[in-house]
GROMACS .gro file of C-alpha atoms in nm:
model
  354
    1MET     CA    1 -12.899  11.290   6.889
    2SER     CA    2 -13.282  11.330   6.948
    3LYS     CA    3 -13.390  11.167   7.248
    4ASP     CA    4 -13.683  10.936   7.266
    5TYR     CA    5 -13.865  11.063   7.568
    6TYR     CA    6 -14.165  10.804   7.497
    7ASN     CA    7 -13.936  10.489   7.480
    8THR     CA    8 -13.765  10.637   7.791
    9LEU     CA    9 -14.112  10.600   8.003
   10GLY     CA   10 -14.216  10.293   7.799
   11VAL     CA   11 -14.526  10.473   7.668
   12GLU     CA   12 -14.703  10.521   7.300
   13ARG     CA   13 -14.690  10.845   7.171
   14ASN     CA   14 -15.066  10.877   7.165
   15ALA     CA   15 -15.062  10.814   7.563
   16SER     CA   16 -15.248  11.014   7.821
   17GLY     CA   17 -15.153  11.264   8.061
   18ASP     CA   18 -15.260  10.964   8.343
   19GLU     CA   19 -15.074  10.702   8.167
   20ILE     CA   20 -14.757  10.902   8.155
   21LYS     CA   21 -14.755  11.011   8.528
   22LYS     CA   22 -14.844  10.610   8.614
   23ALA     CA   23 -14.514  10.523   8.406
   24PHE     CA   24 -14.312  10.789   8.551
   25ARG     CA   25 -14.388  10.702   8.901
   26SER     CA   26 -14.328  10.334   8.877
   27LEU     CA   27 -13.990  10.390   8.708
   28ALA     CA   28 -13.908  10.662   8.957
   29HIS     CA   29 -13.948  10.390   9.215
   30LYS     CA   30 -13.756  10.148   9.034
   31PHE     CA   31 -13.477  10.372   8.963
   32HIS     CA   32 -13.451  10.581   9.264
   33PRO     CA   33 -13.063  10.567   9.406
   34ASP     CA   34 -13.188  10.556   9.782
   35LYS     CA   35 -13.378  10.258   9.685
   36GLY     CA   36 -13.057  10.074   9.539
   37GLY     CA   37 -13.154  10.202   9.193
   38ASP     CA   38 -12.982  10.331   8.896
   39GLU     CA   39 -12.912  10.717   8.908
   40ALA     CA   40 -12.848  10.757   8.550
   41LYS     CA   41 -13.167  10.570   8.478
   42PHE     CA   42 -13.339  10.778   8.710
   43LYS     CA   43 -13.213  11.119   8.592
   44GLU     CA   44 -13.329  11.008   8.217
   45VAL     CA   45 -13.662  10.927   8.381
   46ASN     CA   46 -13.696  11.261   8.530
   47GLU     CA   47 -13.588  11.424   8.226
   48ALA     CA   48 -13.854  11.267   8.021
   49TYR     CA   49 -14.096  11.319   8.266
   50GLN     CA   50 -14.046  11.718   8.273
   51ILE     CA   51 -14.109  11.740   7.883
   52LEU     CA   52 -14.376  11.479   7.838
   53GLY     CA   53 -14.561  11.569   8.182
   54ASP     CA   54 -14.626  11.919   8.074
   55GLU     CA   55 -14.882  12.002   7.783
   56ALA     CA   56 -14.705  12.271   7.616
   57LYS     CA   57 -14.354  12.143   7.653
   58ARG     CA   58 -14.500  11.824   7.535
   59ALA     CA   59 -14.639  11.977   7.250
   60GLN     CA   60 -14.289  12.112   7.128
   61TYR     CA   61 -14.115  11.783   7.182
   62ASP     CA   62 -14.388  11.641   6.939
   63ARG     CA   63 -14.312  11.897   6.684
   64PHE     CA   64 -13.954  11.970   6.707
   65GLY     CA   65 -13.772  11.669   6.903
   66SER     CA   66 -13.570  11.686   7.222
   67ALA     CA   67 -13.378  11.962   7.026
   68ALA     CA   68 -13.644  12.202   7.137
   69PHE     CA   69 -13.488  12.201   7.466
   70GLU     CA   70 -13.117  12.170   7.420
   71GLY     CA   71 -12.854  12.457   7.469
   72GLY     CA   72 -13.044  12.595   7.790
   73GLY     CA   73 -13.389  12.495   7.732
   74ALA     CA   74 -13.593  12.340   8.006
   75GLY     CA   75 -13.550  11.989   8.052
   76ALA     CA   76 -13.153  11.921   7.931
   77GLY     CA   77 -12.802  12.043   8.085
   78GLN     CA   78 -12.942  12.267   8.346
   79GLY     CA   79 -12.795  12.054   8.682
   80PRO     CA   80 -12.800  11.717   8.756
   81PHE     CA   81 -13.135  11.649   8.675
   82GLY     CA   82 -13.161  11.843   8.338
   83GLY     CA   83 -13.369  12.145   8.456
   84PHE     CA   84 -13.447  12.030   8.806
   85SER     CA   85 -13.392  12.325   8.981
   86GLY     CA   86 -13.515  12.265   9.333
   87PHE     CA   87 -13.845  12.224   9.485
   88ASP     CA   88 -13.998  12.526   9.342
   89GLY     CA   89 -14.209  12.389   9.066
   90GLN     CA   90 -13.973  12.479   8.825
   91GLY     CA   91 -13.848  12.104   8.686
   92ILE     CA   92 -13.995  11.820   8.831
   93ASN     CA   93 -14.346  11.819   8.921
   94VAL     CA   94 -14.298  11.839   9.328
   95GLU     CA   95 -14.662  11.692   9.374
   96ASP     CA   96 -14.550  11.371   9.206
   97LEU     CA   97 -14.225  11.358   9.407
   98GLY     CA   98 -14.414  11.407   9.684
   99ASP     CA   99 -14.662  11.139   9.601
  100LEU     CA  100 -14.342  10.921   9.557
  101PHE     CA  101 -14.141  10.997   9.858
  102GLY     CA  102 -14.306  11.218  10.076
  103ASN     CA  103 -14.292  10.948  10.371
  104VAL     CA  104 -13.902  10.997  10.322
  105PHE     CA  105 -13.831  11.330  10.248
  106GLY     CA  106 -14.121  11.537  10.339
  107PHE     CA  107 -14.195  11.690  10.049
  108GLY     CA  108 -14.508  11.828   9.919
  109GLY     CA  109 -14.570  12.050  10.271
  110GLY     CA  110 -14.551  11.738  10.479
  111ARG     CA  111 -14.820  11.548  10.306
  112GLN     CA  112 -14.832  11.137  10.334
  113LYS     CA  113 -14.988  10.844  10.190
  114SER     CA  114 -15.199  10.692  10.428
  115ARG     CA  115 -15.045  10.414  10.572
  116ARG     CA  116 -15.171  10.033  10.567
  117GLY     CA  117 -15.074   9.702  10.638
  118ALA     CA  118 -14.891   9.495  10.366
  119ASP     CA  119 -15.123   9.312  10.098
  120ILE     CA  120 -15.123   8.945  10.091
  121GLU     CA  121 -15.110   8.746   9.741
  122MET     CA  122 -15.188   8.371   9.749
  123ASP     CA  123 -15.313   8.091   9.505
  124LEU     CA  124 -15.676   7.959   9.585
  125SER     CA  125 -15.748   7.639   9.465
  126MET     CA  126 -16.083   7.493   9.377
  127SER     CA  127 -16.284   7.241   9.168
  128PHE     CA  128 -16.436   7.336   8.830
  129GLU     CA  129 -16.813   7.267   9.031
  130GLU     CA  130 -16.683   7.525   9.311
  131ALA     CA  131 -16.578   7.773   9.056
  132ALA     CA  132 -16.906   7.730   8.856
  133ARG     CA  133 -17.135   7.726   9.124
  134GLY     CA  134 -16.963   7.969   9.335
  135GLY     CA  135 -17.049   7.979   9.720
  136GLU     CA  136 -16.838   8.064  10.040
  137LYS     CA  137 -16.483   7.903  10.037
  138GLU     CA  138 -16.292   7.876  10.369
  139PHE     CA  139 -15.945   7.804  10.417
  140SER     CA  140 -15.674   7.893  10.656
  141ILE     CA  141 -15.377   8.133  10.636
  142TYR     CA  142 -15.097   8.230  10.862
  143LYS     CA  143 -15.061   8.633  10.910
  144THR     CA  144 -15.029   8.915  11.135
  145VAL     CA  145 -15.352   9.001  11.302
  146PRO     CA  146 -15.419   9.252  11.586
  147CYS     CA  147 -15.368   9.130  11.918
  148LYS     CA  148 -15.652   9.029  12.145
  149ARG     CA  149 -15.496   9.108  12.464
  150CYS     CA  150 -15.438   9.493  12.402
  151GLY     CA  151 -15.699   9.524  12.115
  152GLY     CA  152 -15.391   9.639  11.904
  153SER     CA  153 -15.290   9.934  12.129
  154GLY     CA  154 -14.949   9.772  12.220
  155GLY     CA  155 -15.015   9.826  12.583
  156GLU     CA  156 -15.084   9.624  12.900
  157PRO     CA  157 -15.445   9.644  12.971
  158GLY     CA  158 -15.512   9.894  13.272
  159ALA     CA  159 -15.149  10.053  13.203
  160GLU     CA  160 -15.064  10.422  13.266
  161VAL     CA  161 -15.084  10.599  12.958
  162ARG     CA  162 -14.788  10.864  12.915
  163THR     CA  163 -14.700  11.161  12.682
  164CYS     CA  164 -14.434  11.044  12.445
  165LYS     CA  165 -14.095  11.179  12.527
  166THR     CA  166 -13.967  11.118  12.181
  167CYS     CA  167 -14.205  11.352  11.990
  168GLY     CA  168 -14.354  11.546  12.300
  169GLY     CA  169 -14.713  11.424  12.220
  170LYS     CA  170 -14.694  11.569  11.849
  171GLY     CA  171 -14.668  11.208  11.692
  172LYS     CA  172 -14.408  11.332  11.452
  173VAL     CA  173 -14.017  11.403  11.461
  174VAL     CA  174 -13.869  11.649  11.212
  175GLY     CA  175 -13.488  11.643  11.130
  176THR     CA  176 -13.258  11.671  10.822
  177GLN     CA  177 -13.127  11.400  10.575
  178ARG     CA  178 -12.861  11.383  10.298
  179THR     CA  179 -12.983  11.270   9.988
  180ILE     CA  180 -12.919  11.301   9.589
  181PHE     CA  181 -13.097  11.628   9.624
  182GLY     CA  182 -12.859  11.788   9.899
  183SER     CA  183 -12.980  11.825  10.292
  184VAL     CA  184 -13.364  11.826  10.299
  185ARG     CA  185 -13.591  11.835  10.587
  186VAL     CA  186 -13.753  11.522  10.664
  187GLU     CA  187 -14.062  11.470  10.900
  188GLN     CA  188 -14.149  11.127  10.982
  189VAL     CA  189 -14.380  10.950  11.224
  190CYS     CA  190 -14.247  10.920  11.548
  191ALA     CA  191 -14.121  10.527  11.567
  192ASP     CA  192 -14.189  10.519  11.944
  193CYS     CA  193 -14.536  10.609  11.973
  194GLY     CA  194 -14.644  10.528  11.597
  195GLY     CA  195 -14.792  10.878  11.551
  196LYS     CA  196 -14.997  10.851  11.835
  197GLY     CA  197 -14.817  11.086  12.058
  198LYS     CA  198 -14.888  10.828  12.361
  199THR     CA  199 -14.703  10.546  12.537
  200PHE     CA  200 -14.781  10.305  12.793
  201ALA     CA  201 -14.596  10.261  13.117
  202LYS     CA  202 -14.580   9.869  13.046
  203ARG     CA  203 -14.602   9.692  12.719
  204CYS     CA  204 -14.880   9.416  12.660
  205GLY     CA  205 -14.729   9.100  12.733
  206ASP     CA  206 -14.882   8.902  12.436
  207CYS     CA  207 -14.758   9.112  12.175
  208ALA     CA  208 -14.453   9.290  12.337
  209GLY     CA  209 -14.584   9.623  12.291
  210ASN     CA  210 -14.629   9.595  11.887
  211GLY     CA  211 -15.030   9.554  11.882
  212VAL     CA  212 -14.999   9.253  11.642
  213ARG     CA  213 -14.900   8.939  11.613
  214LYS     CA  214 -14.900   8.656  11.378
  215GLU     CA  215 -15.162   8.370  11.379
  216MET     CA  216 -15.346   8.115  11.203
  217ARG     CA  217 -15.660   8.244  11.090
  218THR     CA  218 -15.962   8.125  10.906
  219VAL     CA  219 -16.110   8.305  10.632
  220SER     CA  220 -16.441   8.322  10.462
  221VAL     CA  221 -16.479   8.440  10.071
  222GLY     CA  222 -16.735   8.456   9.853
  223VAL     CA  223 -16.676   8.340   9.522
  224PRO     CA  224 -16.849   8.450   9.252
  225ALA     CA  225 -17.059   8.180   9.024
  226GLY     CA  226 -16.858   8.126   8.707
  227ILE     CA  227 -16.540   8.275   8.816
  228ALA     CA  228 -16.274   8.150   8.579
  229ASN     CA  229 -15.909   8.006   8.629
  230GLY     CA  230 -15.632   8.288   8.666
  231GLU     CA  231 -15.903   8.566   8.775
  232THR     CA  232 -15.832   8.735   9.120
  233LEU     CA  233 -16.041   8.820   9.415
  234ARG     CA  234 -15.971   9.091   9.628
  235VAL     CA  235 -16.070   9.099   9.971
  236ALA     CA  236 -16.038   9.409  10.162
  237GLY     CA  237 -15.890   9.446  10.524
  238GLU     CA  238 -15.799   9.064  10.528
  239GLY     CA  239 -15.422   9.134  10.453
  240GLU     CA  240 -15.133   9.211  10.705
  241ALA     CA  241 -15.212   9.426  11.014
  242ALA     CA  242 -14.986   9.650  11.084
  243GLU     CA  243 -14.844   9.798  11.442
  244ASN     CA  244 -14.994  10.104  11.594
  245GLY     CA  245 -15.368  10.036  11.488
  246VAL     CA  246 -15.332  10.154  11.099
  247PRO     CA  247 -15.562   9.978  10.884
  248SER     CA  248 -15.485   9.623  10.728
  249GLY     CA  249 -15.386   9.535  10.379
  250ASP     CA  250 -15.574   9.352  10.163
  251LEU     CA  251 -15.573   8.991  10.046
  252TYR     CA  252 -15.557   8.909   9.692
  253LEU     CA  253 -15.687   8.551   9.581
  254HIS     CA  254 -15.546   8.413   9.259
  255ILE     CA  255 -15.792   8.159   9.148
  256LYS     CA  256 -15.665   7.802   9.014
  257VAL     CA  257 -15.957   7.602   8.911
  258ARG     CA  258 -15.867   7.238   8.868
  259PRO     CA  259 -15.979   7.025   8.561
  260ASP     CA  260 -16.308   6.834   8.551
  261SER     CA  261 -16.331   6.526   8.343
  262ARG     CA  262 -16.678   6.576   8.285
  263TRP     CA  263 -16.677   6.950   8.147
  264SER     CA  264 -16.457   7.229   8.013
  265ARG     CA  265 -16.556   7.611   7.926
  266ALA     CA  266 -16.511   7.826   7.617
  267GLY     CA  267 -16.571   8.156   7.756
  268ASP     CA  268 -16.922   8.154   7.950
  269ASP     CA  269 -17.024   7.813   7.759
  270LEU     CA  270 -17.024   7.496   7.936
  271VAL     CA  271 -16.854   7.238   7.700
  272VAL     CA  272 -16.974   6.855   7.747
  273ARG     CA  273 -16.872   6.586   7.528
  274ARG     CA  274 -17.116   6.275   7.487
  275GLU     CA  275 -17.031   5.970   7.306
  276ILE     CA  276 -17.375   5.797   7.143
  277GLY     CA  277 -17.380   5.464   6.925
  278VAL     CA  278 -17.404   5.408   6.528
  279THR     CA  279 -17.790   5.355   6.562
  280THR     CA  280 -17.895   5.650   6.791
  281ALA     CA  281 -17.660   5.883   6.536
  282ALA     CA  282 -17.837   5.727   6.240
  283LEU     CA  283 -18.216   5.714   6.347
  284GLY     CA  284 -18.184   5.978   6.593
  285GLY     CA  285 -18.332   5.993   6.979
  286GLU     CA  286 -18.320   6.120   7.298
  287ILE     CA  287 -18.004   6.097   7.564
  288LYS     CA  288 -17.934   6.207   7.906
  289VAL     CA  289 -17.659   6.497   7.964
  290GLU     CA  290 -17.517   6.600   8.301
  291SER     CA  291 -17.546   7.004   8.338
  292LEU     CA  292 -17.445   7.183   8.655
  293GLU     CA  293 -17.778   7.119   8.799
  294GLY     CA  294 -17.807   6.712   8.720
  295LEU     CA  295 -17.914   6.491   8.422
  296ILE     CA  296 -18.104   6.682   8.133
  297ALA     CA  297 -18.294   6.525   7.825
  298LEU     CA  298 -18.146   6.614   7.500
  299ASP     CA  299 -18.296   6.534   7.146
  300ILE     CA  300 -18.044   6.390   6.883
  301PRO     CA  301 -18.142   6.452   6.558
  302ALA     CA  302 -18.128   6.142   6.288
  303GLY     CA  303 -17.839   6.183   6.075
  304ILE     CA  304 -17.631   6.337   6.292
  305GLN     CA  305 -17.245   6.345   6.270
  306SER     CA  306 -16.973   6.324   6.495
  307GLY     CA  307 -16.836   6.623   6.608
  308GLN     CA  308 -17.142   6.782   6.575
  309VAL     CA  309 -17.223   7.033   6.883
  310LEU     CA  310 -17.553   7.080   6.967
  311ARG     CA  311 -17.656   7.399   7.193
  312VAL     CA  312 -17.850   7.421   7.525
  313ARG     CA  313 -17.950   7.777   7.567
  314GLY     CA  314 -17.903   7.923   7.903
  315ARG     CA  315 -17.724   7.613   8.077
  316GLY     CA  316 -17.382   7.729   8.091
  317LEU     CA  317 -17.200   7.935   8.326
  318SER     CA  318 -17.280   8.257   8.483
  319ARG     CA  319 -17.178   8.575   8.330
  320THR     CA  320 -16.974   8.723   8.652
  321ARG     CA  321 -16.968   9.104   8.502
  322SER     CA  322 -17.286   9.119   8.256
  323GLY     CA  323 -17.541   8.901   8.460
  324GLY     CA  324 -17.711   8.600   8.299
  325ARG     CA  325 -17.571   8.272   8.168
  326GLY     CA  326 -17.384   8.129   7.875
  327ASP     CA  327 -17.496   7.802   7.700
  328MET     CA  328 -17.419   7.457   7.733
  329LEU     CA  329 -17.239   7.288   7.384
  330VAL     CA  330 -17.285   6.916   7.378
  331GLU     CA  331 -17.003   6.777   7.111
  332VAL     CA  332 -17.155   6.469   7.011
  333ILE     CA  333 -16.897   6.168   6.937
  334VAL     CA  334 -17.067   5.896   6.714
  335SER     CA  335 -16.876   5.577   6.873
  336THR     CA  336 -16.834   5.296   6.646
  337PRO     CA  337 -16.832   4.959   6.766
  338LYS     CA  338 -16.511   4.750   6.757
  339LYS     CA  339 -16.673   4.397   6.775
  340LEU     CA  340 -16.954   4.282   6.565
  341SER     CA  341 -17.137   3.927   6.551
  342ARG     CA  342 -17.155   3.770   6.225
  343GLU     CA  343 -17.508   3.850   6.235
  344GLN     CA  344 -17.453   4.222   6.297
  345LYS     CA  345 -17.198   4.241   6.026
  346ARG     CA  346 -17.417   4.050   5.763
  347LEU     CA  347 -17.690   4.324   5.852
  348LEU     CA  348 -17.494   4.610   5.824
  349GLU     CA  349 -17.381   4.486   5.467
  350GLU     CA  350 -17.719   4.450   5.374
  351LEU     CA  351 -17.828   4.828   5.458
  352ASP     CA  352 -17.475   4.946   5.320
  353LEU     CA  353 -17.530   5.274   5.468
  354LYS     CA  354 -17.358   5.557   5.330
   0.00000   0.00000   0.00000
């Protein structure tokens, strides 16, 4: 039976090479056995990527299907990973595996991704007016921060600096580890010195030598005018601090805008509902409408109907990406009086307005 490699990776048949690679990395992380994943699924993902990640093989697959690689062809039936023949570039792309698992297995010549602290995600609630106007927004967050006493070094101020005995000052330790690929060479950052090659004779008394500690911090973030509910702000470096002085992660703020009885929005337009009386609707006139800058005068044309929308150019919300502002849309609601005096009823009957 022909195998649908595109379906295995969850991409369309016209997916770009970058989209295919991104899908492979995501699924490989998800199904990797050493991470508690499904080994069978991991093999399927690897097999699919061997074909679709290679332009020539992908072209063959698009013409002939998976049958082109069966019976000894690349990508099926050759070892536990369908053509994966070691870390020599003949099967799965070693560079991709190095990006995925370099810190664990030492693939790709020991190349490692830069380490940093964990990211933080949280909701940031604000009023409609705050979101519309933008500006600085302050809030408190309990997170890991660099230790003030030792400056993040982990050593007691003034303590003697020594060469790490575990790694001999190299900052890395080398060994072997049994994996689904067999025994592989492992090169990891030294856990005792955090890759610095140095230790302190005495650890910092405030952070116990970790270089970080948990504290409540006040964060101030610039909110762009016109930001919408559900958008996300990224604040670089305001995530969790990490040990051994590596860069902090980022803070991701998911914006939650509270409803406002005065306004709503339609894209970048500010929507206002304004009631007027029957007389104003029939004869026209001037009314006051509350904009983001305060009350403005709005001319009502004679004979306006309930539900009609008047547009005020440039009085809407700021366009966060393209610049400029949207419009203000005023929906006019004609309010019919519920109680009339006899005289008022008589006059209306005489007018008999249609």
